[in-house]
Coordinates of C-alpha atoms and ligand atoms in Angstrom, one line a residue:
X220 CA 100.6 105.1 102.8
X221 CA 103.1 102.3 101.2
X222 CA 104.5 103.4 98.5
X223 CA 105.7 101.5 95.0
X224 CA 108.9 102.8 92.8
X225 CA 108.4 103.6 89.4
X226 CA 110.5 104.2 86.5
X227 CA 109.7 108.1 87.1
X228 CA 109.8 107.6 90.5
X229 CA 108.2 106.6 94.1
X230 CA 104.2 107.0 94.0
X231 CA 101.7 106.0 96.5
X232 CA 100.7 102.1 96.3
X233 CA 96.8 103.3 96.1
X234 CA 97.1 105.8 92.9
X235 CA 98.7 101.8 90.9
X236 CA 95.0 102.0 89.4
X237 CA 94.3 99.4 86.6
X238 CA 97.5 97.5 86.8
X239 CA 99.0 94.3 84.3
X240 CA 101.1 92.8 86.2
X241 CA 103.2 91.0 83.9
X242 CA 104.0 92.4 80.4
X243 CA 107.5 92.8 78.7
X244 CA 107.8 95.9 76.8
X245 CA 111.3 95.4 76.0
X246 CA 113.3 92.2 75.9
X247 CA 116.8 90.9 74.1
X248 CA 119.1 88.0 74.0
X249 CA 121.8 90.1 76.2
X250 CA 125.0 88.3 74.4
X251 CA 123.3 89.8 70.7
X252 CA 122.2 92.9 71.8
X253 CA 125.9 93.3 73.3
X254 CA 127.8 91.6 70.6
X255 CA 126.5 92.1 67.2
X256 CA 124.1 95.6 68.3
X257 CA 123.5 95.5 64.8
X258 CA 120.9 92.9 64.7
X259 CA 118.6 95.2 66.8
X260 CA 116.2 97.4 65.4
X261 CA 115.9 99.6 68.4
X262 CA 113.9 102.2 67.0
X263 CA 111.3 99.8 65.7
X264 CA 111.2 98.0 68.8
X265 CA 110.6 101.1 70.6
X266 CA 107.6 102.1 68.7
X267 CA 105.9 99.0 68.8
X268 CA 106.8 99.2 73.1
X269 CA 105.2 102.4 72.5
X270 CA 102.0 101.6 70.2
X271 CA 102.2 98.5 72.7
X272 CA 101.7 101.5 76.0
X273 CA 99.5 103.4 74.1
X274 CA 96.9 100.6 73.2
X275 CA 96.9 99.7 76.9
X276 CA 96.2 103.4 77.9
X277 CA 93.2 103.1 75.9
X278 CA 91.8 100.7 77.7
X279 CA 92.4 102.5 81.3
X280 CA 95.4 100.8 82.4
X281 CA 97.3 103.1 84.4
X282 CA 100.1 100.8 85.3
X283 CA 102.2 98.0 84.0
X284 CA 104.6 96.0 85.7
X285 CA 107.2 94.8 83.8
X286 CA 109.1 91.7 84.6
X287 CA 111.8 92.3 82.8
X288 CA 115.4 90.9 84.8
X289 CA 119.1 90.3 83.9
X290 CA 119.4 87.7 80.9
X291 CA 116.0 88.8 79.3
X292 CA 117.4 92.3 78.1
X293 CA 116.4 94.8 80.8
X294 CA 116.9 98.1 79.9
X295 CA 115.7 100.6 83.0
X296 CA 116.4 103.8 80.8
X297 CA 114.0 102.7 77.6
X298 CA 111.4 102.0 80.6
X299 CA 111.7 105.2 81.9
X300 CA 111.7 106.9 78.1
X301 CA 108.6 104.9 77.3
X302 CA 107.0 106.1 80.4
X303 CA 107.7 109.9 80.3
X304 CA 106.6 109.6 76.5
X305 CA 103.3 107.7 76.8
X306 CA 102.3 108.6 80.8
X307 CA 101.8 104.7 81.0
X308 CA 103.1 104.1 84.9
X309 CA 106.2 101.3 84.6
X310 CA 107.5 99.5 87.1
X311 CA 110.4 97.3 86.9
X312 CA 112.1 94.6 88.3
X313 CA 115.6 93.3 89.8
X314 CA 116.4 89.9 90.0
X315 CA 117.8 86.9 86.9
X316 CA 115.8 85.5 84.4
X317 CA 117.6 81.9 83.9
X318 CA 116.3 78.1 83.9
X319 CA 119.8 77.0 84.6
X320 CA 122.9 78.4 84.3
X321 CA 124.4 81.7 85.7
X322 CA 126.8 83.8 84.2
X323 CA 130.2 82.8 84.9
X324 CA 130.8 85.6 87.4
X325 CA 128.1 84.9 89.4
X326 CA 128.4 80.9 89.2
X327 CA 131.5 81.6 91.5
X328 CA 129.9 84.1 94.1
X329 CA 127.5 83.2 96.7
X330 CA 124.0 84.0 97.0
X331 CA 124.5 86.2 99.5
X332 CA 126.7 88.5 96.8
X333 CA 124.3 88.1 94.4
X334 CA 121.4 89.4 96.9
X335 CA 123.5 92.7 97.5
X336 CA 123.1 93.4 93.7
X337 CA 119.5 92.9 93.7
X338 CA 119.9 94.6 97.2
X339 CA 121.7 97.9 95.2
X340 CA 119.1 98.1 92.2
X341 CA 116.3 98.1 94.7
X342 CA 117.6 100.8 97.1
X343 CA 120.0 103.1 95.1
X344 CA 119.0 102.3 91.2
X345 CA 119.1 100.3 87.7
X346 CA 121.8 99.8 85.4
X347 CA 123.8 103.2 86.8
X348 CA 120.3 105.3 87.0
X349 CA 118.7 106.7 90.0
X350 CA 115.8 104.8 89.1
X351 CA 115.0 101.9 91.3
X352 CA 113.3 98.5 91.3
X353 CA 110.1 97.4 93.1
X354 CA 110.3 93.9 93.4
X355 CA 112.4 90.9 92.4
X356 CA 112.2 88.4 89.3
X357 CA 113.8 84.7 89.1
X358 CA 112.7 81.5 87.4
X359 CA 112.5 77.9 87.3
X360 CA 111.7 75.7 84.6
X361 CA 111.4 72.3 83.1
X362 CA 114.8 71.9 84.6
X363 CA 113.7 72.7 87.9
X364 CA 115.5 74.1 91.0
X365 CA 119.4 73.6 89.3
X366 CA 121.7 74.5 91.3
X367 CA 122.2 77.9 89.3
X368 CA 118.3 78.2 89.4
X369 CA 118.4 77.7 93.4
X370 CA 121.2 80.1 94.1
X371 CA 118.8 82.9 92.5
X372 CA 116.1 82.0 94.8
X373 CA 118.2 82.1 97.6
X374 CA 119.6 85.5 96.6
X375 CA 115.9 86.7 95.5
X376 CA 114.4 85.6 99.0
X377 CA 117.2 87.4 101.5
X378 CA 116.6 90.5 99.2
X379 CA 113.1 90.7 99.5
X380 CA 114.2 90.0 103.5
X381 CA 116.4 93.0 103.8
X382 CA 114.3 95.5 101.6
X383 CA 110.5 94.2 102.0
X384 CA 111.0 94.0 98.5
X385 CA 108.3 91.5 97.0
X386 CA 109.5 88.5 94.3
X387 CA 107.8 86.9 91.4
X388 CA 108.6 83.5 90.2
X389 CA 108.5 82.1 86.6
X390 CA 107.0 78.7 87.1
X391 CA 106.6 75.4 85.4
X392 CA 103.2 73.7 86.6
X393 CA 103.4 70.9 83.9
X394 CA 106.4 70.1 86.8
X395 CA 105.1 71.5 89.8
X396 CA 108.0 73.9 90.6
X397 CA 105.7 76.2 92.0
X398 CA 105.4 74.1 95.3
X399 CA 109.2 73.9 95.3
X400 CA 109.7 77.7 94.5
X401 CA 107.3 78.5 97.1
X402 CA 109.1 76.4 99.8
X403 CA 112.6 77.6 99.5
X404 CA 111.5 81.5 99.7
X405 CA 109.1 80.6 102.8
X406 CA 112.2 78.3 104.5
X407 CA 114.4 81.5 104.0
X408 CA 111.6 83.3 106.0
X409 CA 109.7 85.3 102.8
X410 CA 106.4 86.0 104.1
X411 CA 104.0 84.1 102.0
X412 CA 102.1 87.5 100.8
X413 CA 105.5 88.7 99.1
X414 CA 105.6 85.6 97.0
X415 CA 104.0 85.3 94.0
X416 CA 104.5 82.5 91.4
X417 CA 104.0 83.3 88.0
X418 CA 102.1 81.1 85.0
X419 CA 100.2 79.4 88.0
X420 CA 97.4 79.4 85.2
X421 CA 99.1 77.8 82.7
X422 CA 97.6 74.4 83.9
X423 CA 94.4 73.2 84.8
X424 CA 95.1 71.0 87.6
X425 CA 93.5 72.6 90.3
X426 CA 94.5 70.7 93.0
X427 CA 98.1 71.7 92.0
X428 CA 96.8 75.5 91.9
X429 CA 95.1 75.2 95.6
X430 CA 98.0 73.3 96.7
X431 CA 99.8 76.4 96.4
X432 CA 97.3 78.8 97.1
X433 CA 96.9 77.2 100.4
X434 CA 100.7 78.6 101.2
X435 CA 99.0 81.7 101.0
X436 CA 101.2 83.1 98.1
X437 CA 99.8 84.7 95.0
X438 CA 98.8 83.1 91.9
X439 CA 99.4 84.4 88.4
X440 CA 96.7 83.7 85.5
X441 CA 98.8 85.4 83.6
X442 CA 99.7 84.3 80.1
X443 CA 96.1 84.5 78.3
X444 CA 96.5 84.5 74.8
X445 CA 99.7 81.4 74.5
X446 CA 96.6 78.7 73.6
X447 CA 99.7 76.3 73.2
X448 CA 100.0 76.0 77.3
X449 CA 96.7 76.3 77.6
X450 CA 93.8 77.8 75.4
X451 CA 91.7 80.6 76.8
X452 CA 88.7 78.7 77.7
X453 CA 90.7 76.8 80.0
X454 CA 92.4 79.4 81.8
X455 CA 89.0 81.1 81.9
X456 CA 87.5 78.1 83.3
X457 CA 90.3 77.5 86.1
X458 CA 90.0 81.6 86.7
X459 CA 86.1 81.4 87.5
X460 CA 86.6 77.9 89.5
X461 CA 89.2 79.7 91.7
X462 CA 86.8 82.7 91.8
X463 CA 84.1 80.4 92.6
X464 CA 86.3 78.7 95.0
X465 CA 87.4 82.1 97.2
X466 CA 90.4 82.7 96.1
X467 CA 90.3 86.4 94.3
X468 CA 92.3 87.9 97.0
X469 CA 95.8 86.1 95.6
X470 CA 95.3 85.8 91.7
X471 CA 96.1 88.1 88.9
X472 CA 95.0 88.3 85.4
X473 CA 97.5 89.3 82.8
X474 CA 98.9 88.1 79.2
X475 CA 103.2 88.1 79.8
X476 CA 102.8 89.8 76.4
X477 CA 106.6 90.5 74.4
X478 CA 106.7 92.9 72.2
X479 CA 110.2 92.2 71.0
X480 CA 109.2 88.3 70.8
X481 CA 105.8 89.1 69.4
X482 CA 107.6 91.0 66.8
X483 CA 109.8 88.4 65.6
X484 CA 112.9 90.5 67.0
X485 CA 114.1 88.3 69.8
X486 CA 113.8 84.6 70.5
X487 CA 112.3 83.7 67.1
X488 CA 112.0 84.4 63.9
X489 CA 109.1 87.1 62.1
X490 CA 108.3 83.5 60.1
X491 CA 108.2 81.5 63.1
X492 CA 106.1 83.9 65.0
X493 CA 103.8 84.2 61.8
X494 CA 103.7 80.5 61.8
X495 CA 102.8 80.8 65.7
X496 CA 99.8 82.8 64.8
X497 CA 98.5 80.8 62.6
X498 CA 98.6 77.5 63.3
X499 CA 96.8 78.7 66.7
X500 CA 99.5 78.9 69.0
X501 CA 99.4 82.3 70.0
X502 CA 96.5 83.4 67.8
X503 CA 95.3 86.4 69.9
X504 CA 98.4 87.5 71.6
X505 CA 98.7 90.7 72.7
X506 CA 99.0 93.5 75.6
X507 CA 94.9 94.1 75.1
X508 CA 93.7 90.4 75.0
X509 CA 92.5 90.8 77.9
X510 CA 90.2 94.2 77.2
X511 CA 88.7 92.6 73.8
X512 CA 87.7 89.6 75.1
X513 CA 88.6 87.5 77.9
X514 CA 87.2 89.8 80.8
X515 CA 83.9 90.1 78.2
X516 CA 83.9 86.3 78.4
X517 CA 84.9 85.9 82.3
X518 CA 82.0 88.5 82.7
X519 CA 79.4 86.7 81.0
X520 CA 80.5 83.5 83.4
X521 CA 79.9 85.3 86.7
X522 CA 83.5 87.7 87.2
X523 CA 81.9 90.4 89.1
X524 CA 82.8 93.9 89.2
X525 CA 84.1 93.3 92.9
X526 CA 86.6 90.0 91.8
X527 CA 87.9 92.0 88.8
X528 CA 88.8 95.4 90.6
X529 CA 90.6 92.8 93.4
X530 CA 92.3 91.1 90.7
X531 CA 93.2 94.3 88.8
X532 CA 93.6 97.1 91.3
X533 CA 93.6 95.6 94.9
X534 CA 96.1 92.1 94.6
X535 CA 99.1 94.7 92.3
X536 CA 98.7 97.1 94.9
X537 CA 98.9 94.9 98.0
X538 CA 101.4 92.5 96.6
X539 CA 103.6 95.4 95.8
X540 CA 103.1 98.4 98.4
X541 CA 103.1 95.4 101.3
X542 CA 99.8 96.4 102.8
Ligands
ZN1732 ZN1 107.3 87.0 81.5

């Protein structure tokens, strides 16, 4: 049986259960939290991660994977704290969250060094702990695949080669970079079922959506409640199409809920996210969107109980134990 690390440790791909595949418990601007610590209010962020993991529980999710990389704030050891306090299953992520540049030190080092560190947090642990990451995180953006962006990739696809580590890939579709993301890991030799390109289901251009699917990588549907990409009867309509369509066995459904960002305590202000909220952007935003209402509404437009355990339980534990 495959097996998946966890922030408490290794546990059998099957016992995942209910899984989210992409929420962010915890997340910082790295240069604030390091050089003026006393702009974060880490005990508040840490119960609303908590109230955040608790509200999830309630709704039977045993698992949440947490995307979290380098440049978005990771921070293994609040993972793990968050996990042993609430039971809530965590798994987290190596890799570099960037849609450009790279840190100085790693603008000068190959991709090949930069594999070894995703290389060390997978095998021997996290930010000094024990505790080690299950899969690998990088991103492209409006900018596309910068040279910065590209290294990442390259470093993210000959980790997953050496470890059978699995990677997830911020995407753009309003500029395609999925195909392009795709493309690099599979001409590095990434088997297309460790690939998985994230915010897929931030568009409705279907053709765009199959035109990736048909790599055979995985699909995220996975920012439900930010109605500013795309409002939630759209993404529920492209879900039920691709349902419709055949294609349960490589989507997920999730919300890449912040609860730093939510909160006002990272990228924006508590005014700008108020302002967010109600002016529509991110009206219903949260970790249990997805329990209140958009499965009740995917139901009631033919989501059977078979599609939603494959998109919930089966695709998380496939795409991450490798079997
Ligand atoms: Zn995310």
């Amino acid at each position: 049986m495959p097996s998946v690390d966890t922030v408490t440790g290794p546990v059998d791909a099957a016992e995942l259960g209910l899984t989210l595949i992409h929420e962010h418990f915890f997340s910082a601007d790295e240069v604030v939290s390091r050089q003026w610590p006393l702009m974060a209010d880490s005990a508040r962020a840490y119960e609303l991660a908590r109230a955040s993991a608790e509200a999830v529980k309630r709704h039977g999710v045993q698992t949440v994977v947490d995307p979290t990389a380098a440049m978005l704030g990771r921070d293994v050891r609040a993972l793990a704290q968050l996990s042993a306090d609430t039971g809530l299953r965590i798994v987290a992520c190596t890799g570099i969250y960037t849609y450009d540049q790279l840190p100085r030190f790693l603008a000068s080092r190959s991709a090949d060094f930069m594999a070894e560190l995703f290389i060390g947090d997978l095998q021997a642990g996290i930010q000094g702990t024990d505790i080690r990451a299950a899969f690998i995180k990088c991103a492209a953006d409006e900018a596309g695949m910068t040279r910065g962006v590209q290294k990442v990739h390259r470093a993210a696809a000959r980790a997953s080669l050496a470890t059978g580590a699995p990677i997830m890939a911020h995407s753009h579709p309003a500029t395609r970079t999925g195909l392009a993301q795709a493309e690099l890991f599979l001409e590095e030799g990434v088997a297309a079922d460790k690939i998985h390109i994230a915010h897929t289901g931030d568009t409705d251009d279907l053709d765009y959506i199959e035109s990736l699917l048909s790599l055979g990588v995985y699909a995220g549907l996975d920012r439900y409640g930010l109605d500013y990409l795309l409002p939630t009867a759209g993404r529920n309509a492209v879900a039920l199409e691709l349902l419709r369509r055949g294609h349960a066995e490589r989507l997920f459904l999730s919300q890449d809920f912040s609860v730093p960002i939510a909160a006002g305590l990272a990228w924006f202000t508590p005014e700008q996210m108020e302002r967010s909220r109600a002016s529509g952007a991110t009206p219903d935003w949260s970790m249990t969107f997805l329990f209140e209402t958009v499965i009740p509404q995917l139901r009631r437009g033919g989501l059977s109980t078979g599609d939603l355990e494959t998109l919930m339980r089966e695709n998380p534990r496939r795409w991450l134990g490798g079997a």
